[in-house]
Amino acid sequence: MEIRYSKSCSRYLRYPAVFGFILCLILLAGCETNFQQSGTSSKKMSNQYNLSKHGAGNPHIALLLPTKGPHAKAAKIVRDGFLAAYYQTKQNQPSGTEVKMYDTSSQSIEAAYQKALSEQASLIVGPLTKPEVQAIAKLQLEVPVLALNTISEDNTFPRNLYQFGLMPEDEVIAAAEHALRQGHRRALILAPHSEWGLRLADTFKHFWASHHATVVDIKFFKTPSELESKIRDLLQVQGTTRRTDADMIFIAPSHELALQVKPLLNFYYAETLPVYATSAIYSGTPSPHQDQDLNGIHFCDMPWVLAQSSEMREAHSALQALWPNSVKSSPRFFALGMDAYQLAIQLGHPERFSPRSIPGFTGELQINNYQRIQRGLVCARFEQGVPVPD
């Protein structure tokens, strides 16, 4: 795919080609008008992609996602994000690589892969779930596969497998890096006693120790009803005093529980103790009235959600007008789809794939030694119930 910039796109030349090109097309004043004039709503764009119009012999990007089952809703939003980037690019590049859909809910991932290969897919995006990624990782992959989830780095992977997902571990590391930059070295940890909570706490501990910082204490809660007692124990509250040997606390609760954590910390004399968290505390949509109890909490999230740059805010508004349901209901999965498209284009031309990080909607994207795409995030803190740059 050859990418050409118009004069209208000059302010995006500081971005790498694909990302800057997509941003430019989203923000050009005529983009939305062109779609509306052609009578192509976002719903029609999703549904009109009739696979029968593509011959089996045409090279294409194969998108492997389920249309039914427990992951169908998330898959649809990822697909919408992918197609949003694809259609925006196709506006000015009608001869670019086509996209074909393969339903993984009606066939095994192995069958979907073989069907895509038999129809001359030049690159595969998907699957979405960890078990499916584990299954495709066992195959001899003849074309590049960009999986939309990740599996353990302890495994041996085929040469053509690339992994890209919304790993919460990326957010833990970003929050820990942010805390270190702000001068903290002695941390408390509060997390749910679940596979997810244990994973995040372990990630924080290992990263923190690798930077010669200290985890002073850690507490896990099994149920929401334990939250208050665990916070009291973690802070070693005695009368009207608490411990003073820690200079921050990392928490890993859901949004609902995070709304309880900060008031409890304040109640138990830790109002001045800096609090860091993952993006799980934020729904992705500003709710100033509801989120007042998150004030003061620091967290890191994707640029698409926090929209701290003017370009990202404009892109968000433009795409929400075209794909309102998907952008609003799950902005993070929508951004995953958009970045999957730009990564697919890069992987389709490996000579253009930069070892340096490239800006994306989900973060600064960089491939590691395990061919896993890592995300560098932007950080914020809650003030008056909304995230602001930190």
XYZ file of C-alpha atoms in Angstrom:
390
model
C 0.000 0.000 0.000
C 1.432 3.322 -1.053
C 0.418 6.167 1.231
C 0.129 9.711 -0.068
C -0.542 12.774 2.064
C -2.552 15.750 0.894
C -1.688 19.269 1.989
C -4.560 19.030 4.478
C -2.622 16.300 6.270
C 0.587 18.249 6.741
C 0.197 18.543 10.515
C 0.229 14.739 10.823
C 3.567 14.225 9.078
C 5.236 13.933 12.482
C 3.421 10.621 12.906
C 4.544 7.370 11.222
C 2.801 6.816 7.898
C -0.129 4.533 8.680
C -1.186 6.131 11.974
C -0.804 9.654 10.627
C -2.681 8.729 7.474
C -5.628 7.266 9.412
C -5.720 10.297 11.731
C -5.664 12.593 8.738
C -8.500 10.817 6.970
C -10.628 10.740 10.092
C -10.188 14.459 10.637
C -10.487 15.781 7.106
C -13.632 17.858 7.033
C -15.034 15.892 4.095
C -14.756 12.447 5.650
C -18.107 12.320 7.413
C -19.791 14.166 4.556
C -18.495 11.684 2.005
C -19.858 8.765 3.982
C -23.245 10.381 4.411
C -23.487 11.417 0.755
C -22.796 7.876 -0.327
C -25.636 6.693 1.919
C -23.261 4.491 3.888
C -23.988 4.516 7.599
C -21.657 2.753 10.018
C -24.154 -0.104 10.300
C -24.320 -0.499 6.541
C -20.534 -0.372 6.302
C -20.323 -3.274 8.754
C -22.948 -5.342 6.987
C -22.309 -4.543 3.340
C -18.986 -6.347 3.259
C -20.363 -9.338 1.322
C -17.689 -12.019 1.210
C -19.100 -13.529 -1.978
C -17.927 -10.564 -4.021
C -14.292 -11.460 -3.427
C -12.893 -14.295 -5.454
C -11.077 -17.055 -3.616
C -7.880 -16.147 -5.422
C -7.636 -12.514 -4.257
C -4.905 -11.760 -1.683
C -6.525 -10.176 1.355
C -6.372 -9.604 5.097
C -8.379 -12.295 6.890
C -10.178 -11.133 10.049
C -10.908 -14.123 12.315
C -13.583 -13.239 14.885
C -16.707 -14.864 16.377
C -20.205 -13.659 15.478
C -21.957 -15.704 18.188
C -21.270 -16.740 21.753
C -19.901 -14.970 24.843
C -17.219 -13.030 22.966
C -19.378 -11.896 20.032
C -20.124 -8.441 21.482
C -16.455 -7.625 22.071
C -15.567 -9.095 18.673
C -18.115 -6.865 16.932
C -16.627 -3.748 18.506
C -13.083 -4.836 17.573
C -14.321 -5.495 14.040
C -15.970 -2.059 13.882
C -12.716 -0.394 14.944
C -10.777 -2.398 12.365
C -13.263 -1.518 9.625
C -13.348 2.143 10.679
C -9.603 2.392 10.031
C -9.914 0.258 6.891
C -12.734 2.299 5.336
C -11.084 5.594 6.193
C -7.938 4.418 4.398
C -9.893 2.952 1.489
C -11.470 6.366 0.850
C -8.180 7.531 -0.684
C -6.609 4.146 -1.423
C -9.308 2.151 -3.283
C -6.729 -0.280 -4.640
C -5.441 -1.258 -1.193
C -5.595 -4.719 0.380
C -9.127 -6.034 0.897
C -10.505 -7.519 4.115
C -12.491 -10.756 4.481
C -14.318 -11.982 7.578
C -14.087 -15.546 8.907
C -16.483 -16.591 11.673
C -14.686 -18.523 14.414
C -17.923 -19.320 16.260
C -19.125 -21.620 13.461
C -15.843 -23.490 12.940
C -12.639 -24.306 14.784
C -9.814 -21.822 14.689
C -7.766 -24.382 12.760
C -10.517 -24.674 10.129
C -10.889 -20.885 9.885
C -7.132 -20.510 9.429
C -6.997 -23.194 6.725
C -9.976 -21.674 4.900
C -8.358 -18.228 4.940
C -5.117 -19.731 3.682
C -6.879 -21.649 0.902
C -8.469 -18.370 -0.231
C -5.004 -16.784 -0.413
C -5.063 -14.608 2.682
C -1.772 -12.738 2.798
C -2.137 -11.881 6.487
C -4.446 -12.962 9.305
C -5.778 -10.784 12.143
C -7.218 -12.726 15.089
C -8.244 -14.820 16.846
C -9.598 -13.016 19.909
C -9.536 -15.427 22.879
C -6.582 -16.957 24.704
C -7.621 -20.584 23.963
C -7.870 -19.737 20.258
C -4.453 -18.056 20.308
C -3.030 -21.141 22.021
C -4.580 -23.293 19.292
C -3.270 -21.238 16.386
C 0.175 -21.053 18.005
C 0.454 -24.841 17.536
C 0.102 -24.564 13.748
C 2.811 -24.109 11.147
C 1.919 -20.580 10.126
C 2.572 -19.830 6.471
C 1.559 -16.147 6.639
C 1.863 -13.549 9.415
C -0.816 -13.849 12.107
C -1.615 -10.892 14.371
C -3.416 -12.483 17.332
C -5.706 -10.175 19.325
C -4.794 -11.674 22.674
C -1.654 -12.907 24.371
C -0.421 -16.130 25.910
C 2.475 -16.917 28.200
C 5.922 -15.924 27.000
C 7.179 -19.237 28.402
C 5.833 -20.950 25.272
C 7.685 -21.433 21.992
C 5.903 -19.567 19.207
C 5.887 -19.949 15.430
C 7.969 -17.393 13.571
C 4.911 -15.773 11.970
C 2.866 -15.287 15.171
C 2.534 -11.764 16.557
C 0.504 -11.051 19.705
C -1.391 -7.852 20.401
C -3.872 -7.456 23.228
C -5.053 -5.154 25.977
C -2.840 -6.643 28.654
C -3.523 -5.248 32.139
C 0.138 -5.942 32.905
C 1.029 -3.067 30.542
C -1.072 -0.778 32.726
C 0.539 -2.036 35.939
C 4.009 -1.360 34.558
C 2.948 2.075 33.293
C 1.507 2.966 36.716
C 4.647 1.705 38.473
C 6.895 3.681 36.106
C 4.772 6.762 36.725
C 5.036 6.315 40.492
C 8.817 5.958 40.238
C 9.038 9.121 38.127
C 7.088 10.935 40.838
C 9.658 9.914 43.431
C 8.020 6.961 45.202
C 10.037 3.933 46.336
C 8.060 2.210 49.130
C 4.717 0.753 48.093
C 1.710 -0.916 49.629
C -0.444 -3.172 47.424
C -4.183 -3.886 47.697
C -5.687 -6.353 45.223
C -8.527 -8.871 44.907
C -7.703 -12.479 45.747
C -8.379 -13.723 42.217
C -6.304 -14.965 39.300
C -6.462 -11.464 37.834
C -5.584 -9.700 41.098
C -2.723 -12.067 41.889
C -1.321 -11.573 38.372
C -1.370 -7.793 38.656
C 0.129 -7.760 42.139
C 2.880 -10.108 40.989
C 3.620 -7.902 37.959
C 3.894 -4.830 40.172
C 6.138 -6.616 42.696
C 8.567 -7.873 40.048
C 8.772 -4.556 38.223
C 9.116 -2.606 41.477
C 11.924 -4.877 42.715
C 13.730 -4.635 39.355
C 14.021 -0.891 39.995
C 15.376 -1.382 43.518
C 12.155 -0.210 45.125
C 10.417 -1.918 48.041
C 6.982 -3.457 48.488
C 6.384 -2.777 52.180
C 3.202 -4.842 52.545
C 0.427 -6.448 50.503
C -3.151 -7.461 51.276
C -5.677 -9.389 49.198
C -9.446 -9.246 49.696
C -11.702 -12.141 48.713
C -15.028 -10.300 48.841
C -16.129 -6.646 48.818
C -17.189 -7.028 52.444
C -13.525 -7.613 53.371
C -12.356 -4.380 51.780
C -12.573 -2.184 54.873
C -10.845 -4.626 57.217
C -8.052 -5.296 54.703
C -7.434 -1.578 54.235
C -7.344 -1.083 57.999
C -4.867 -3.976 58.355
C -2.755 -2.768 55.428
C -2.462 0.690 56.976
C -1.850 -0.779 60.464
C -4.340 1.632 61.965
C -4.048 2.100 65.699
C -6.363 4.631 67.252
C -5.984 7.767 65.150
C -2.630 6.853 63.570
C -1.459 4.656 60.699
C 1.829 3.289 59.438
C 4.272 5.805 57.931
C 6.827 3.484 56.316
C 5.173 3.574 52.843
C 4.968 6.496 50.423
C 2.279 5.170 48.037
C -0.309 2.447 47.500
C -1.060 0.492 44.330
C -4.639 -0.796 44.067
C -6.186 -3.206 41.549
C -9.959 -3.129 42.095
C -12.848 -2.780 39.673
C -14.449 0.605 39.035
C -17.212 -0.152 41.549
C -14.799 -1.135 44.331
C -12.397 1.717 43.547
C -15.235 4.091 44.433
C -15.058 2.629 47.939
C -11.270 2.428 48.302
C -10.349 6.121 48.308
C -13.024 7.135 50.864
C -11.865 4.280 53.098
C -8.235 5.367 52.770
C -9.281 8.888 53.664
C -11.282 7.630 56.641
C -8.292 5.665 57.933
C -5.948 8.683 57.926
C -4.321 7.988 54.518
C -5.826 10.928 52.671
C -2.349 12.190 51.698
C -1.000 8.770 50.642
C -0.694 8.768 46.808
C -2.831 6.061 45.155
C -2.028 4.411 41.800
C -4.241 2.009 39.853
C -4.969 0.419 36.469
C -7.565 1.668 33.985
C -10.084 -0.766 35.506
C -11.087 2.099 37.796
C -12.326 4.140 34.803
C -15.244 3.219 32.568
C -13.785 5.144 29.648
C -16.589 7.716 29.639
C -16.372 10.843 31.819
C -18.893 10.739 34.689
C -18.002 13.688 36.942
C -20.841 13.184 39.398
C -20.373 9.427 39.758
C -16.567 9.445 39.942
C -16.003 12.106 42.600
C -14.768 9.416 45.010
C -11.902 8.613 42.619
C -10.391 12.089 43.045
C -6.643 11.955 43.590
C -6.104 8.469 42.109
C -3.387 8.203 39.448
C -3.767 5.697 36.590
C -2.531 5.054 33.068
C -4.697 4.310 30.042
C -4.662 4.408 26.257
C -4.478 7.755 24.398
C -7.825 7.037 22.697
C -9.662 6.908 26.042
C -7.917 9.804 27.756
C -7.861 11.923 24.551
C -5.276 14.360 25.928
C -4.127 15.632 22.511
C -6.265 17.830 20.288
C -5.845 15.376 17.393
C -7.097 12.474 19.478
C -10.072 14.472 20.755
C -11.031 15.441 17.204
C -10.635 11.866 15.977
C -12.760 10.611 18.866
C -15.575 13.047 18.022
C -15.446 12.244 14.317
C -15.559 8.471 14.786
C -18.203 8.618 17.495
C -20.451 10.352 14.967
C -19.919 7.477 12.526
C -19.785 4.496 14.932
C -21.658 5.784 18.023
C -22.624 2.472 19.606
C -19.203 0.816 19.407
C -17.172 3.900 20.339
C -19.363 4.613 23.363
C -20.013 1.085 24.644
C -16.404 -0.104 24.610
C -13.885 2.499 23.464
C -10.917 0.293 24.370
C -11.981 -2.609 22.129
C -12.737 -0.125 19.328
C -9.209 1.281 19.634
C -7.805 -2.263 19.643
C -9.471 -2.817 16.278
C -8.117 0.431 14.838
C -4.567 -0.335 15.931
C -4.884 -3.915 14.691
C -5.479 -2.483 11.219
C -2.427 -0.227 11.266
C -0.290 -3.088 12.623
C -1.641 -5.413 9.917
C -0.550 -2.959 7.246
C 2.877 -2.738 8.851
C 3.231 -6.520 9.134
C 2.132 -6.880 5.518
C 5.249 -4.897 4.614
C 7.860 -6.120 7.130
C 10.551 -3.998 5.502
C 8.619 -0.970 6.804
C 8.115 -2.330 10.317
C 10.089 -0.133 12.656
C 11.807 -1.593 15.733
C 11.071 1.741 17.400
C 7.734 2.490 18.996
C 4.982 3.929 16.825
C 2.011 5.949 18.104
C -1.330 4.192 18.156
C -4.802 4.675 19.539
C -4.119 2.128 22.308
C -0.663 3.515 23.142
C 2.899 3.713 21.868
C 3.297 0.359 20.134
C 6.554 -1.575 20.152
C 7.351 -5.193 19.364
C 9.460 -7.124 21.872
C 11.731 -10.137 21.454
C 8.751 -12.501 21.765
C 6.933 -10.743 18.879
C 4.450 -9.350 21.349
C 3.212 -5.805 20.813
C 3.705 -3.801 23.995
C 1.846 -0.567 24.712
C 3.254 2.570 26.259
C 0.391 4.437 27.921
C -0.424 7.976 29.008
C -1.154 8.798 32.626
C -3.835 10.836 34.360
C -5.294 11.532 37.775
C -8.861 12.173 38.817
C -9.850 15.745 39.668
C -13.471 16.804 40.130
C -14.521 13.341 38.984
C -12.741 13.403 35.599
C -9.275 12.330 34.424
C -6.800 15.154 33.793
C -3.183 14.915 32.508
C -0.805 13.920 35.264
